[in-house]
Short mmCIF file of C-alpha atoms in Angstrom, two decimals:
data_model
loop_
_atom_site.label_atom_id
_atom_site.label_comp_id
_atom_site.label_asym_id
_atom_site.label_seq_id
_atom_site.Cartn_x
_atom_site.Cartn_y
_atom_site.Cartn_z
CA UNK R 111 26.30 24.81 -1.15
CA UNK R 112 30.29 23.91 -0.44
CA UNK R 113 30.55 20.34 -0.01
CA UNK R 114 33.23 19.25 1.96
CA UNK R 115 36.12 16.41 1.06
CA UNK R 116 35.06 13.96 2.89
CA UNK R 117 31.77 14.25 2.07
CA UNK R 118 32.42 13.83 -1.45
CA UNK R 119 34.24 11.04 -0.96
CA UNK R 120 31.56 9.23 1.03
CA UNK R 121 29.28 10.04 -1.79
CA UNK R 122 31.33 8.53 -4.09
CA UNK R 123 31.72 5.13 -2.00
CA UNK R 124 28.02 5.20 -1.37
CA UNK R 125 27.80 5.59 -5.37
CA UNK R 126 29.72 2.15 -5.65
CA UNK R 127 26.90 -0.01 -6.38
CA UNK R 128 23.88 -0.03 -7.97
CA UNK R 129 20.56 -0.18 -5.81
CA UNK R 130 17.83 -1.94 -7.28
CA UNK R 131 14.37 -1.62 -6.68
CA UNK R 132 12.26 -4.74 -6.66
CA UNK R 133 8.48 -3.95 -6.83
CA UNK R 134 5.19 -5.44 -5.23
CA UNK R 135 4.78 -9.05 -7.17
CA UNK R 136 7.98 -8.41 -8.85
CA UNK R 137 11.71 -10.48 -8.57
CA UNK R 138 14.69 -9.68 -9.40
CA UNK R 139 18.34 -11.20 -9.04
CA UNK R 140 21.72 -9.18 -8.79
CA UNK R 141 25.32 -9.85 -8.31
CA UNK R 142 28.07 -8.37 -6.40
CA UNK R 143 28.13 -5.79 -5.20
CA UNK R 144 24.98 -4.46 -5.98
CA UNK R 145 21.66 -4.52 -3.77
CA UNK R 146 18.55 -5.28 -4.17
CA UNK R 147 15.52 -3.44 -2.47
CA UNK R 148 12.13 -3.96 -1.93
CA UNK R 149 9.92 -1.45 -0.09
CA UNK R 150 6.89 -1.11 2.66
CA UNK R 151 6.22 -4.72 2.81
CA UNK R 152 3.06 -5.38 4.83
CA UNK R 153 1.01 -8.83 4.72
CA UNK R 154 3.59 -9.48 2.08
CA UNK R 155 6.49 -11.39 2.47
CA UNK R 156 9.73 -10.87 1.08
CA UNK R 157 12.12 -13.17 0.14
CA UNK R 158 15.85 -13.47 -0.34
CA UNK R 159 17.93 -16.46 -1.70
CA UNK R 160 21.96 -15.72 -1.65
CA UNK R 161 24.55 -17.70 -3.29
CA UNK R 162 28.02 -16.52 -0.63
CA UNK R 163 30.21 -18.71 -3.16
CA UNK R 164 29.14 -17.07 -6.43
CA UNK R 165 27.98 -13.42 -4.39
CA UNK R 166 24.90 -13.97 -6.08
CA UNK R 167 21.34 -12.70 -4.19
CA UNK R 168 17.60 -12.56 -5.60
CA UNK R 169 14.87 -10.65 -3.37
CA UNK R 170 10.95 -12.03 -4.21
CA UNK R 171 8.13 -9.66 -3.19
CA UNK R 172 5.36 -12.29 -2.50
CA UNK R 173 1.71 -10.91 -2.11
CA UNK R 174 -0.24 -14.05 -1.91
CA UNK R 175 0.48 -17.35 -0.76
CA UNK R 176 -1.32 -19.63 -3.05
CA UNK R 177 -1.74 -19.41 -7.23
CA UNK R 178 -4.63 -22.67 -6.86
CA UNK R 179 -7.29 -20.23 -5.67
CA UNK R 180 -7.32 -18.11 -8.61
CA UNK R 181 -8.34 -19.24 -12.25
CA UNK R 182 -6.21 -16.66 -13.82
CA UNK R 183 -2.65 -16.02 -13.03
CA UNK R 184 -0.60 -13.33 -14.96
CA UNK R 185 1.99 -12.24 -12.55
CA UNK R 186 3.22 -15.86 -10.83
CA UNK R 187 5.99 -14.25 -8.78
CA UNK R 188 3.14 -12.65 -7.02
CA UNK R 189 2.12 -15.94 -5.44
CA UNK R 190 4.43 -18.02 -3.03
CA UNK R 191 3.60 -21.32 -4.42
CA UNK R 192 4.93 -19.97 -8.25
CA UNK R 193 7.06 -17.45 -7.51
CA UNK R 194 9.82 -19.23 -5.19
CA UNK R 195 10.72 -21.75 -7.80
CA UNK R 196 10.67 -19.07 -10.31
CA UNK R 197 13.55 -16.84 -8.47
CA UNK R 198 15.33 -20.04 -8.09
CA UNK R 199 15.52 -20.62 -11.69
CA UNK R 200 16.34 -16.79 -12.35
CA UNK R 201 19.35 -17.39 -9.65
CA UNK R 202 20.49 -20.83 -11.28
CA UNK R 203 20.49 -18.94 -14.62
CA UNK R 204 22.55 -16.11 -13.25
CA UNK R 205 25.35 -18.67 -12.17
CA UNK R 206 24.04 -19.55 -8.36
CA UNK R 207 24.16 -23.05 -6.95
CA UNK R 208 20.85 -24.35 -5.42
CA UNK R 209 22.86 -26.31 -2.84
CA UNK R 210 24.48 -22.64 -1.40
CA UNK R 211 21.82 -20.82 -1.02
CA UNK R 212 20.07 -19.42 1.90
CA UNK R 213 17.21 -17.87 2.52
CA UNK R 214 16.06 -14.93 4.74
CA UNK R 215 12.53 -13.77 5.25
CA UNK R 216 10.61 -10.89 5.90
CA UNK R 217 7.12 -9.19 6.33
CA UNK R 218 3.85 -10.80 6.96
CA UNK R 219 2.53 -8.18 9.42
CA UNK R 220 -0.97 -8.04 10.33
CA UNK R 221 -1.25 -3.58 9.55
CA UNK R 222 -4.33 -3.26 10.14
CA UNK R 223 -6.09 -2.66 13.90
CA UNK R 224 -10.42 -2.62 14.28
CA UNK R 225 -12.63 -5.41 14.00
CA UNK R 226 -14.02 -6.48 10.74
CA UNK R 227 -14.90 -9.71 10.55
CA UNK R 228 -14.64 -9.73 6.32
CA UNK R 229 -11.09 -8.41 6.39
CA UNK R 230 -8.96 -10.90 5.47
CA UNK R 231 -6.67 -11.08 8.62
CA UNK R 232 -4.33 -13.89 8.53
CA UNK R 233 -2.95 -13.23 5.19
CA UNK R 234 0.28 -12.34 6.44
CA UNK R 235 0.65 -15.53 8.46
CA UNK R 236 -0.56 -17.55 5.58
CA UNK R 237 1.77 -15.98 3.27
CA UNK R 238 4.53 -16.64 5.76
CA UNK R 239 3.59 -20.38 6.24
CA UNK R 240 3.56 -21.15 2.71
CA UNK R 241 6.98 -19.02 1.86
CA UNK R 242 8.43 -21.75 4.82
CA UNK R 243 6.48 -24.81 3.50
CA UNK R 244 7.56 -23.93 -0.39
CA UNK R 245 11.41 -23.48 0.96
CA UNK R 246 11.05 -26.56 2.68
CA UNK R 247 10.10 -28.44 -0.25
CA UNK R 248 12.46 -26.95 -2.47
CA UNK R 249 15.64 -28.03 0.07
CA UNK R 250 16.50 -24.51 0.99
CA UNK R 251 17.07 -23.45 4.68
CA UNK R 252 15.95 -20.34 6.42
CA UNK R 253 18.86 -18.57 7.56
CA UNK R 254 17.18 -15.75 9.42
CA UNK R 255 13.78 -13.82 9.68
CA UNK R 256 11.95 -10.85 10.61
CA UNK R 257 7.95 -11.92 10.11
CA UNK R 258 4.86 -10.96 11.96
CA UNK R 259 4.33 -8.26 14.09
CA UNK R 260 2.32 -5.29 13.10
CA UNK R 261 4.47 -2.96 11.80
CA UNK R 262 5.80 -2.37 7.98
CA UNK R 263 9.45 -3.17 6.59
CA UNK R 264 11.40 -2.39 3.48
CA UNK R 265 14.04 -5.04 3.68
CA UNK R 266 17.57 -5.01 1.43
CA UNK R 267 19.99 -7.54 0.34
CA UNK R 268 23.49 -6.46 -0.14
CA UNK R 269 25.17 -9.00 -2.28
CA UNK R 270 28.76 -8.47 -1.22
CA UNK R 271 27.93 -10.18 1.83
CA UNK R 272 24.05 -11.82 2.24
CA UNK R 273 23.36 -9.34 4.73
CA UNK R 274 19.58 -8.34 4.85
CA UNK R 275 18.88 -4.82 6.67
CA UNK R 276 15.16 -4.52 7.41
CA UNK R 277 14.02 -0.83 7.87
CA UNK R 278 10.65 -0.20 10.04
CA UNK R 279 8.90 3.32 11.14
CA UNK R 280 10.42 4.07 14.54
CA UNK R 281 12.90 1.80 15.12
CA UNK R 282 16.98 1.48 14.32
CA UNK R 283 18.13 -0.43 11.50
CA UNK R 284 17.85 -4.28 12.03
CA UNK R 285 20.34 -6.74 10.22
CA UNK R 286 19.56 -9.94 10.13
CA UNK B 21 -14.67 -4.63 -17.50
CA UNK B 22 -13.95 -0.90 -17.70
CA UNK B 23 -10.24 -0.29 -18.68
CA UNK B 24 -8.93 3.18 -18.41
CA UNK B 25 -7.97 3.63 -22.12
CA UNK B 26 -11.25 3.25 -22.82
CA UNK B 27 -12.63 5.22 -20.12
CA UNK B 28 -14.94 7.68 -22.17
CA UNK B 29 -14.62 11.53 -20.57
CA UNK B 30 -18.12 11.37 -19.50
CA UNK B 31 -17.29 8.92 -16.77
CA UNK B 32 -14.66 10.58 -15.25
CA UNK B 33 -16.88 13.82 -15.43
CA UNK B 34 -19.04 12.39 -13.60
CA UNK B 35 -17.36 10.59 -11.23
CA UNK B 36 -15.25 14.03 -10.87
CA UNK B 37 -18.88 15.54 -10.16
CA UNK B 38 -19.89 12.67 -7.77
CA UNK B 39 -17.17 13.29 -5.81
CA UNK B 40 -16.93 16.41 -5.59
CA UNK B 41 -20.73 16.16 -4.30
CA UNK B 42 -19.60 13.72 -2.12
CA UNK B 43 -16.38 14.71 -0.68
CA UNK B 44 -17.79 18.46 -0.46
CA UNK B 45 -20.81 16.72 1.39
CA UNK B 46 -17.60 14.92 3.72
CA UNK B 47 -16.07 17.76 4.20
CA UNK B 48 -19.37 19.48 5.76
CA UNK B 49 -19.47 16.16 7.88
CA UNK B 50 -15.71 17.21 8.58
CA UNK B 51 -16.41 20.77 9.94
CA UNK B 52 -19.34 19.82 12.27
CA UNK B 53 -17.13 17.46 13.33
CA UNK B 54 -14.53 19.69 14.17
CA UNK B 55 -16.80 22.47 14.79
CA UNK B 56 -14.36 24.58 12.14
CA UNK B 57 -15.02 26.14 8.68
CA UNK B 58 -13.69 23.32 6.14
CA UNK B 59 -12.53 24.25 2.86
CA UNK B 60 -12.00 21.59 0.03
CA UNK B 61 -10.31 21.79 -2.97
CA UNK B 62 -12.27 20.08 -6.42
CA UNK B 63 -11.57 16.61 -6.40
CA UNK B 64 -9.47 15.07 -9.29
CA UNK B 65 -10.50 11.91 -10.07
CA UNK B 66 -9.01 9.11 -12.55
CA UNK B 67 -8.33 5.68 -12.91
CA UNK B 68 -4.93 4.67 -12.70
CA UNK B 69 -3.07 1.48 -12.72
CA UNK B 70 -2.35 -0.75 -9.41
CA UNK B 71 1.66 -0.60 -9.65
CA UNK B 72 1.02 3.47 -10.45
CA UNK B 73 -0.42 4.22 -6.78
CA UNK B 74 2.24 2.90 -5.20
CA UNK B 75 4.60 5.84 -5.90
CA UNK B 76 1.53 8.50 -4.78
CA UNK B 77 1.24 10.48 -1.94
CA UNK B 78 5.22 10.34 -1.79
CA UNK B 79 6.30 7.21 -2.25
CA UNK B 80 6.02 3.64 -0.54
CA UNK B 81 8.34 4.37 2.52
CA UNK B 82 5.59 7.95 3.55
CA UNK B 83 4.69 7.34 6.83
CA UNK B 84 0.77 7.82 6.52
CA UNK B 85 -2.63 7.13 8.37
CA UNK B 86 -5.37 5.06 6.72
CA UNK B 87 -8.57 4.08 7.49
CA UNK B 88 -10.20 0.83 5.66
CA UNK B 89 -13.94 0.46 5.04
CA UNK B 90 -15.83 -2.10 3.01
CA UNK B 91 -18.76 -1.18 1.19
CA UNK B 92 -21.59 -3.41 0.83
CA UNK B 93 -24.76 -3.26 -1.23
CA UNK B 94 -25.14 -1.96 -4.66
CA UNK B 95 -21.56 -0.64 -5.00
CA UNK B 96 -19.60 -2.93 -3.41
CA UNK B 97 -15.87 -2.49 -2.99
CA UNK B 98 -13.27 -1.04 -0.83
CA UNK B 99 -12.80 2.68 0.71
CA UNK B 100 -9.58 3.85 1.84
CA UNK B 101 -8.95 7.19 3.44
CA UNK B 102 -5.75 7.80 3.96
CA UNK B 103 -3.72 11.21 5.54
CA UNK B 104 0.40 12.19 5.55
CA UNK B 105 1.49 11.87 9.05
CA UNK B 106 1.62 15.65 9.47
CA UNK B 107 -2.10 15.49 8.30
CA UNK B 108 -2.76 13.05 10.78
CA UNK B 109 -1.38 15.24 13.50
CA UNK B 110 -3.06 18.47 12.50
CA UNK B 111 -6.57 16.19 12.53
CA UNK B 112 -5.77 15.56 15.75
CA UNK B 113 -4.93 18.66 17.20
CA UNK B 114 -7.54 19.85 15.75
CA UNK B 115 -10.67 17.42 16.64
CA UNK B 116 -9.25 18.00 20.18
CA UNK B 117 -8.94 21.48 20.21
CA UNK B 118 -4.57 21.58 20.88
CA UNK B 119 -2.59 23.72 19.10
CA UNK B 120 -0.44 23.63 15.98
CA UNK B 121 2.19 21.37 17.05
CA UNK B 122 1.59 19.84 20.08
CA UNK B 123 0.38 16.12 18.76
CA UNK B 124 3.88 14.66 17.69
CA UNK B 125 3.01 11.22 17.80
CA UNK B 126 -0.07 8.64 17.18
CA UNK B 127 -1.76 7.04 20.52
CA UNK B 128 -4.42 5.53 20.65
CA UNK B 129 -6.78 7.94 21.81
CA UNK B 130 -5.72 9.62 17.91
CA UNK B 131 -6.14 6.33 16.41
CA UNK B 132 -9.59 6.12 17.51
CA UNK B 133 -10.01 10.10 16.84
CA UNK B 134 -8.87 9.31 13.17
CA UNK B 135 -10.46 6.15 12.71
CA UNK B 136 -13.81 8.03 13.81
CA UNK B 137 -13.27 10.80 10.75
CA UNK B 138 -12.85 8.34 8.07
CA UNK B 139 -15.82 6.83 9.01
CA UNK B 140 -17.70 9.47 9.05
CA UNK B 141 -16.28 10.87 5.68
CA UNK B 142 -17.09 7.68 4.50
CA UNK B 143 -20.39 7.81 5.55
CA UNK B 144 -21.35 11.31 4.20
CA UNK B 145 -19.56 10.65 0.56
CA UNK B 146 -21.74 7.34 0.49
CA UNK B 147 -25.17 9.34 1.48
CA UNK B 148 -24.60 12.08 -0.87
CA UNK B 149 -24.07 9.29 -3.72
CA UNK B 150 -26.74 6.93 -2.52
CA UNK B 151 -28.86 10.42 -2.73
CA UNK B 152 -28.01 11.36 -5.77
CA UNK B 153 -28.40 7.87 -7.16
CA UNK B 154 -30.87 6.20 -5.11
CA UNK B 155 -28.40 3.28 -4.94
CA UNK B 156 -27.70 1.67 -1.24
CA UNK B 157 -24.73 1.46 0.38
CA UNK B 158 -23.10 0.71 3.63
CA UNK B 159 -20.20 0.83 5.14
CA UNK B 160 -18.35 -2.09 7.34
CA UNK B 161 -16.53 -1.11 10.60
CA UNK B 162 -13.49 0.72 10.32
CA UNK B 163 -10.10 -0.68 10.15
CA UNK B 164 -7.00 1.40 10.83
CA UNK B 165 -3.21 1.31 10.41
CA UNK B 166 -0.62 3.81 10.80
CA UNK B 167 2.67 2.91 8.97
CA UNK B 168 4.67 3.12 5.60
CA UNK B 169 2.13 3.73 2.89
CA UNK B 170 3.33 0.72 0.47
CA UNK B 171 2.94 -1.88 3.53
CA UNK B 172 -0.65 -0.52 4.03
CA UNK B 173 -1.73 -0.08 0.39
CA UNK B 174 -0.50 -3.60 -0.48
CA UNK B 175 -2.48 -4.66 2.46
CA UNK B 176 -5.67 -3.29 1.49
CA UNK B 177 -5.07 -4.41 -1.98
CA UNK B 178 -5.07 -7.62 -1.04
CA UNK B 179 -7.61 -7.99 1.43
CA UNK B 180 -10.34 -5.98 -0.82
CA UNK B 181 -8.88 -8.56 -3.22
CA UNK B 182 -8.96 -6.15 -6.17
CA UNK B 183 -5.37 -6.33 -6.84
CA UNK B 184 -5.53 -7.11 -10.60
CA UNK B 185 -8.24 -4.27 -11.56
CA UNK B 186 -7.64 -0.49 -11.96
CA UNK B 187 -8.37 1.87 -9.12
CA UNK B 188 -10.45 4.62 -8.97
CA UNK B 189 -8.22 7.40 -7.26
CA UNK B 190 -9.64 10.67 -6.08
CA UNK B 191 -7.35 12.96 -4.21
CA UNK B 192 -8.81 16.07 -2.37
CA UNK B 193 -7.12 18.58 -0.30
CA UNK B 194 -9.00 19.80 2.91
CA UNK B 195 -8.63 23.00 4.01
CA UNK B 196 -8.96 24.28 7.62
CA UNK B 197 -8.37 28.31 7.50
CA UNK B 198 -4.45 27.92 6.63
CA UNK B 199 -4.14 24.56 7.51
CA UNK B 200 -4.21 22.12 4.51
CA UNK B 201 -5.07 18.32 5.17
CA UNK B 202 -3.74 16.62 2.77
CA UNK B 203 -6.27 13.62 2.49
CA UNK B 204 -6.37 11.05 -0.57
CA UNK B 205 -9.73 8.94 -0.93
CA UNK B 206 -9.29 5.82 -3.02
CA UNK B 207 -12.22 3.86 -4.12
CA UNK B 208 -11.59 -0.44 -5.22
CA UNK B 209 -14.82 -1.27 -6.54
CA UNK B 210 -15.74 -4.77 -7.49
CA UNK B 211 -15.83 -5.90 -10.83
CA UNK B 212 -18.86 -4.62 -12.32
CA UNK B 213 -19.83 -2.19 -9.18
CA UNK B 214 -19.20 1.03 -10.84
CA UNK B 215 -20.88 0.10 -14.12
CA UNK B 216 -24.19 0.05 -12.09
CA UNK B 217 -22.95 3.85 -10.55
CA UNK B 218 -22.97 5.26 -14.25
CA UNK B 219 -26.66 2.91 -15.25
CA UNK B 220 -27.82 4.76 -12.06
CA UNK B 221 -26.71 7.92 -13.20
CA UNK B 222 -27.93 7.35 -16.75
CA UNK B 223 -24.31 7.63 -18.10
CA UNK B 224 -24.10 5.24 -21.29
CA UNK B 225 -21.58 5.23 -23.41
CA UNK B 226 -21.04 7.55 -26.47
CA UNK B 227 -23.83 9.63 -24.35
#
């Protein structure tokens, strides 16, 4: 297949930085001008923390909102209560100022439609609440947010800038 | 707790066995359903790690149907049946008599339609095991969501609460004349459930 000139050169740009993926119960941090992307977030919530003065982001992928309900905990970034002050010291060790950052949230949808009175339903608003109340106590402000709703998002951080771009089935591109 | 390196072959022959009894028994449920000659293909059946599942049926970001059950009684877990979207569409078309094609999007008339058929999947795999095994089970009402396939797995995972164990994946391909239905049937048992399945079936180990 010929590919044309400009094509190639777009490639190229695109080729610039370095995606990475951060997994379910999983955080990572990055630095200009990389990204960082987590996908299909449900009930979970995902998390962001950006440095703009040192171009430094982290991206959380929160399942659960408290680590006190279970006796044994082997992945703590899974849990909001553990895993928030645990990106903030990967951020701080990566060269990111506490007093810059800002946070942006996503997910927390409620996916599933019926009635069953054993699902767990408010998960996603639980997880939500305790991503704002854990922020709160840490002295961090919420920037922006895309939370609720019923429908899936993979959300990315581009560290160049802070910008989060939340994809969803159906609808355009949001940045937030 | 059963961990899958120690899985001995004789489980997963029999669960292979199980479910193909099951699923073939689902699929029967399947054609009177759709009044159609269903095919199936033999169910493959493993356990596989939580983080693994996640890049199945195409990857996190696959827009796919899936329809939640919980099972109560002597197996307790979770049930999830979930279909591609083009799957979703041909079920459909198909439990409403249309033709190839003409179902392009999910309303909820479909929702309900594919809600219904995991159900009633559901229901025949659990008979066919519960016959087999004289072990009772029952199924909750169904739950359904229609999205990206990481957002709904993750979901499930977490409301079945089974997030730290091993699943129990069995994938099956349905068959209607040419058409193929791509369907994947997980199973999240509860700690311990499935170790009463193989007492039941008289499966020790080193048997």
């Amino acid at each position: 297949m010929q590919v044309s000139p400009v094509r190639e050169a777009t490639a190229f740009q695109a080729a610039n930085y370095t995606e990475i993926q951060v997994g379910i119960a999983d955080l990572k941090v990055a630095s200009q001008p990389d990204r960082l992307i987590t996908l299909g977030l449900g009930s979970c919530v995902g998390l962001t923390l950006y440095d703009p003065a040192a171009k430094i982001g982290g991206l959380l992928h929160i399942m659960l909102p408290d680590s006190t309900q279970f006796n044994s905990v082997t992945k703590p970034a899974k849990f909001a209560d553990l895993g928030i002050p645990l990106l903030l010291s990967e951020i701080r060790r990566y060269g990111g100022k506490v007093s810059n950052l800002q946070a942006k949230i996503a997910g927390g949808a409620q996916m599933f439609s019926g009635l069953n009175e054993k699902f767990v339903l408010n998960i996603g608003e639980r997880n939500i609440a305790m991503t704002k109340l854990t922020l709160k106590n840490l002295g961090i402000r919420i920037l922006a947010e895309e939370v609720g709703g019923n429908r899936g998002r993979t959300m990315i951080l581009d560290t160049t800038n802070g910008q989060v771009t939340i994809r969803t089935v159906g609808t355009p591109l949001k940045v937030i | 707790m059963l961990d899958k390196k120690v899985i001995p072959d004789v489980y997963i022959d029999a669960l292979q066995e199980i479910s193909n009894i099951g699923l073939g028994n689902a699929a029967t449920a399947l054609a009177e359903l759709l009044d159609k000659k269903v095919d199936m293909a033999v169910p493959k059946a493993f356990f596989i790690d939580v983080e693994e599942i996640f890049n199945m049926v195409g990857g996190p970001e696959e827009v796919v149907s899936c329809v939640f059950l919980n099972v109560e009684g002597d197996v307790p877990g979770t049930v999830l049946f979930i279909f591609t979207e083009q799957s979703t569409y041909r079920l459909i078309e198909m439990l409403m008599g249309q033709g190839v094609g003409d179902v392009t999007e999910l309303d909820v008339m479909g929702e309900s339609a594919v809600s219904e058929i995991g159900n009633v999947l559901t229901g025949s795999f659990m008979n066919a095991i519960g016959g087999m095994t004289g072990l009772s089970m029952n199924t909750s009402v169904p739950m359904f969501a229609f999205d990206m396939f990481g957002a709904i797995l993750s979901t499930s995972l977490v409301a079945s609460g089974h997030w730290d164990d091993q699943v129990l994946f069995i994938e099956t391909v349905f068959f209607q004349e040419t058409d193929e239905i791509r369907g994947h049937f997980f199973m999240l048992p509860e700690t311990g459930a499935l170790n009463r399945l193989f007492e039941a079936l008289g499966i020790t180990e080193g048997a």
